[in-house]
mmCIF file of C-alpha atoms and ligand atoms in Angstrom:
data_model
loop_
_atom_site.group_PDB
_atom_site.id
_atom_site.type_symbol
_atom_site.label_atom_id
_atom_site.label_comp_id
_atom_site.label_asym_id
_atom_site.label_seq_id
_atom_site.Cartn_x
_atom_site.Cartn_y
_atom_site.Cartn_z
ATOM 1 C CA UNK A 19 -3.103 13.117 8.294
ATOM 2 C CA UNK A 20 -3.744 14.735 4.784
ATOM 3 C CA UNK A 21 -5.606 12.245 2.720
ATOM 4 C CA UNK A 22 -6.121 8.659 1.738
ATOM 5 C CA UNK A 23 -3.389 8.278 -0.754
ATOM 6 C CA UNK A 24 -4.495 4.745 -1.929
ATOM 7 C CA UNK A 25 -6.165 1.666 -0.964
ATOM 8 C CA UNK A 26 -4.048 -1.338 -1.944
ATOM 9 C CA UNK A 27 -6.015 -4.396 -3.258
ATOM 10 C CA UNK A 28 -4.340 -7.735 -3.554
ATOM 11 C CA UNK A 29 -5.249 -9.471 -6.516
ATOM 12 C CA UNK A 30 -3.996 -12.703 -8.271
ATOM 13 C CA UNK A 31 -4.034 -11.318 -11.760
ATOM 14 C CA UNK A 32 -3.572 -7.753 -12.644
ATOM 15 C CA UNK A 33 -5.197 -8.117 -16.207
ATOM 16 C CA UNK A 34 -8.410 -9.784 -14.744
ATOM 17 C CA UNK A 35 -8.747 -7.251 -12.009
ATOM 18 C CA UNK A 36 -8.183 -4.239 -14.723
ATOM 19 C CA UNK A 37 -11.305 -5.780 -16.563
ATOM 20 C CA UNK A 38 -13.150 -4.674 -13.628
ATOM 21 C CA UNK A 39 -11.530 -1.379 -12.427
ATOM 22 C CA UNK A 40 -10.504 -0.041 -15.558
ATOM 23 C CA UNK A 41 -12.862 -1.339 -18.170
ATOM 24 C CA UNK A 42 -16.045 -1.741 -16.108
ATOM 25 C CA UNK A 43 -15.821 1.009 -13.524
ATOM 26 C CA UNK A 44 -13.788 3.311 -15.833
ATOM 27 C CA UNK A 45 -10.974 4.222 -13.858
ATOM 28 C CA UNK A 46 -7.680 5.468 -15.732
ATOM 29 C CA UNK A 47 -4.311 3.542 -15.344
ATOM 30 C CA UNK A 48 -1.854 6.277 -14.158
ATOM 31 C CA UNK A 49 1.128 3.739 -13.718
ATOM 32 C CA UNK A 50 1.986 -0.061 -13.754
ATOM 33 C CA UNK A 51 5.319 -0.912 -12.337
ATOM 34 C CA UNK A 52 7.306 -3.646 -10.741
ATOM 35 C CA UNK A 53 8.562 -3.050 -7.076
ATOM 36 C CA UNK A 54 11.161 -5.701 -6.479
ATOM 37 C CA UNK A 55 11.878 -4.896 -2.744
ATOM 38 C CA UNK A 56 8.281 -5.471 -1.925
ATOM 39 C CA UNK A 57 7.823 -8.414 -4.271
ATOM 40 C CA UNK A 58 5.112 -6.996 -5.950
ATOM 41 C CA UNK A 59 3.795 -5.366 -9.389
ATOM 42 C CA UNK A 60 1.446 -2.518 -8.883
ATOM 43 C CA UNK A 61 -1.162 -0.525 -10.957
ATOM 44 C CA UNK A 62 -2.274 2.750 -9.793
ATOM 45 C CA UNK A 63 -5.883 3.997 -10.711
ATOM 46 C CA UNK A 64 -6.707 7.610 -9.478
ATOM 47 C CA UNK A 65 -10.062 8.222 -8.123
ATOM 48 C CA UNK A 66 -10.483 11.782 -7.198
ATOM 49 C CA UNK A 67 -7.688 12.832 -4.778
ATOM 50 C CA UNK A 68 -6.938 9.118 -3.998
ATOM 51 C CA UNK A 69 -6.133 5.985 -5.855
ATOM 52 C CA UNK A 70 -6.797 2.271 -5.902
ATOM 53 C CA UNK A 71 -3.619 0.345 -5.938
ATOM 54 C CA UNK A 72 -3.726 -3.038 -7.124
ATOM 55 C CA UNK A 73 -0.969 -5.368 -5.997
ATOM 56 C CA UNK A 74 0.106 -8.851 -7.576
ATOM 57 C CA UNK A 75 2.789 -10.792 -5.891
ATOM 58 C CA UNK A 76 5.954 -11.533 -7.933
ATOM 59 C CA UNK A 77 6.931 -14.516 -6.112
ATOM 60 C CA UNK A 78 5.312 -17.184 -3.509
ATOM 61 C CA UNK A 79 7.510 -15.659 -0.595
ATOM 62 C CA UNK A 80 6.221 -12.130 -1.189
ATOM 63 C CA UNK A 81 4.053 -10.775 1.757
ATOM 64 C CA UNK A 82 1.268 -10.218 -0.611
ATOM 65 C CA UNK A 83 1.426 -13.910 -1.676
ATOM 66 C CA UNK A 84 1.145 -14.834 1.733
ATOM 67 C CA UNK A 85 -1.817 -12.684 2.121
ATOM 68 C CA UNK A 86 -3.492 -14.155 -0.754
ATOM 69 C CA UNK A 87 -2.949 -17.492 0.524
ATOM 70 C CA UNK A 88 -4.439 -16.541 4.054
ATOM 71 C CA UNK A 89 -7.304 -14.315 3.046
ATOM 72 C CA UNK A 90 -7.898 -14.586 -0.568
ATOM 73 C CA UNK A 91 -8.108 -11.348 -2.850
ATOM 74 C CA UNK A 92 -9.228 -8.204 -1.253
ATOM 75 C CA UNK A 93 -8.324 -5.002 0.500
ATOM 76 C CA UNK A 94 -4.562 -5.246 1.581
ATOM 77 C CA UNK A 95 -3.768 -2.007 3.063
ATOM 78 C CA UNK A 96 -4.777 1.612 3.532
ATOM 79 C CA UNK A 97 -2.275 4.469 2.667
ATOM 80 C CA UNK A 98 -2.526 7.563 4.559
ATOM 81 C CA UNK A 99 -0.475 10.656 3.261
ATOM 82 C CA UNK A 100 1.232 12.488 5.937
ATOM 83 C CA UNK A 101 3.582 15.336 6.171
ATOM 84 C CA UNK A 102 6.191 13.606 7.804
ATOM 85 C CA UNK A 103 6.511 9.876 7.857
ATOM 86 C CA UNK A 104 9.253 9.794 10.683
ATOM 87 C CA UNK A 105 6.728 11.644 13.051
ATOM 88 C CA UNK A 106 3.909 9.546 12.237
ATOM 89 C CA UNK A 107 6.094 6.349 13.222
ATOM 90 C CA UNK A 108 7.525 7.876 16.340
ATOM 91 C CA UNK A 109 3.729 8.890 17.341
ATOM 92 C CA UNK A 110 2.579 5.128 17.066
ATOM 93 C CA UNK A 111 5.670 3.744 18.466
ATOM 94 C CA UNK A 112 5.560 5.980 21.712
ATOM 95 C CA UNK A 113 2.005 4.384 22.256
ATOM 96 C CA UNK A 114 3.184 0.834 21.953
ATOM 97 C CA UNK A 115 2.104 -0.109 18.199
ATOM 98 C CA UNK A 116 3.904 -2.531 16.292
ATOM 99 C CA UNK A 117 5.946 -0.959 13.405
ATOM 100 C CA UNK A 118 7.068 -3.103 10.271
ATOM 101 C CA UNK A 119 9.421 -0.218 9.375
ATOM 102 C CA UNK A 120 11.257 1.230 12.421
ATOM 103 C CA UNK A 121 12.527 3.974 9.840
ATOM 104 C CA UNK A 122 11.087 4.970 6.609
ATOM 105 C CA UNK A 123 12.072 3.178 3.287
ATOM 106 C CA UNK A 124 12.248 5.002 0.050
ATOM 107 C CA UNK A 125 9.341 3.863 -2.378
ATOM 108 C CA UNK A 126 9.556 3.393 -5.923
ATOM 109 C CA UNK A 127 8.761 6.806 -6.899
ATOM 110 C CA UNK A 128 11.278 8.145 -4.266
ATOM 111 C CA UNK A 129 9.099 9.239 -1.583
ATOM 112 C CA UNK A 130 9.330 8.023 1.956
ATOM 113 C CA UNK A 131 6.876 5.388 3.381
ATOM 114 C CA UNK A 132 6.470 3.061 6.092
ATOM 115 C CA UNK A 133 4.157 0.284 7.224
ATOM 116 C CA UNK A 134 2.574 -0.525 10.503
ATOM 117 C CA UNK A 135 1.776 -4.004 11.538
ATOM 118 C CA UNK A 136 -1.915 -5.214 11.296
ATOM 119 C CA UNK A 137 -1.493 -7.039 14.378
ATOM 120 C CA UNK A 138 -1.639 -3.873 16.371
ATOM 121 C CA UNK A 139 -3.975 -1.987 14.305
ATOM 122 C CA UNK A 140 -7.360 -3.936 14.252
ATOM 123 C CA UNK A 141 -6.326 -6.247 11.453
ATOM 124 C CA UNK A 142 -5.640 -3.121 9.076
ATOM 125 C CA UNK A 143 -2.090 -2.886 7.372
ATOM 126 C CA UNK A 144 -1.304 0.768 7.648
ATOM 127 C CA UNK A 145 1.027 2.647 5.196
ATOM 128 C CA UNK A 146 2.135 6.137 5.714
ATOM 129 C CA UNK A 147 3.279 7.983 2.720
ATOM 130 C CA UNK A 148 5.098 11.363 2.711
ATOM 131 C CA UNK A 149 3.848 14.298 0.834
ATOM 132 C CA UNK A 150 6.008 15.543 -2.011
HETATM 133 ZN ZN1 LIG B 205 0.711 1.111 -0.768
#
C-alpha cells in the first residue's frame, strides 16, 4: 500500500461542489472527465500526494446514483495506490472478502484498478489503483 490515491466524494452537482472545493478551499482542478463504464463524471483535485475525486452520476441506474439515493452526498470510496492490483485482490479474496472486480479493470487513464465490496469492509468501498 503506497498511499491514498484519492478519496471519492459523491455529489449531485459538480459545479455546486466545485464552488466549495475549488473556489473556497482553493484546490486546483487537474482533470474533469466522463467515465461511461462507471456511469460517472469525475473531477480530480490534488491535495499533496493525494486527490479529492468528486463523482456525479450520469444516469439514475449508475452505482453512484443509487448511493446518493440511499445515503445522500458524502464520502463514496477510498482509493489506495498499490504496486500490483491483482496481488491486492488475491490477498483479500483468500481471506474471504467480497470483491466487486474479480479481475482488474482498466481505468479511464489506462491504469489497472479494482473495487472491493463495502459489505465485507466495514461499510467502506475500497478501490485499488495500480502505480504507473
Ligand atoms: Zn476512485
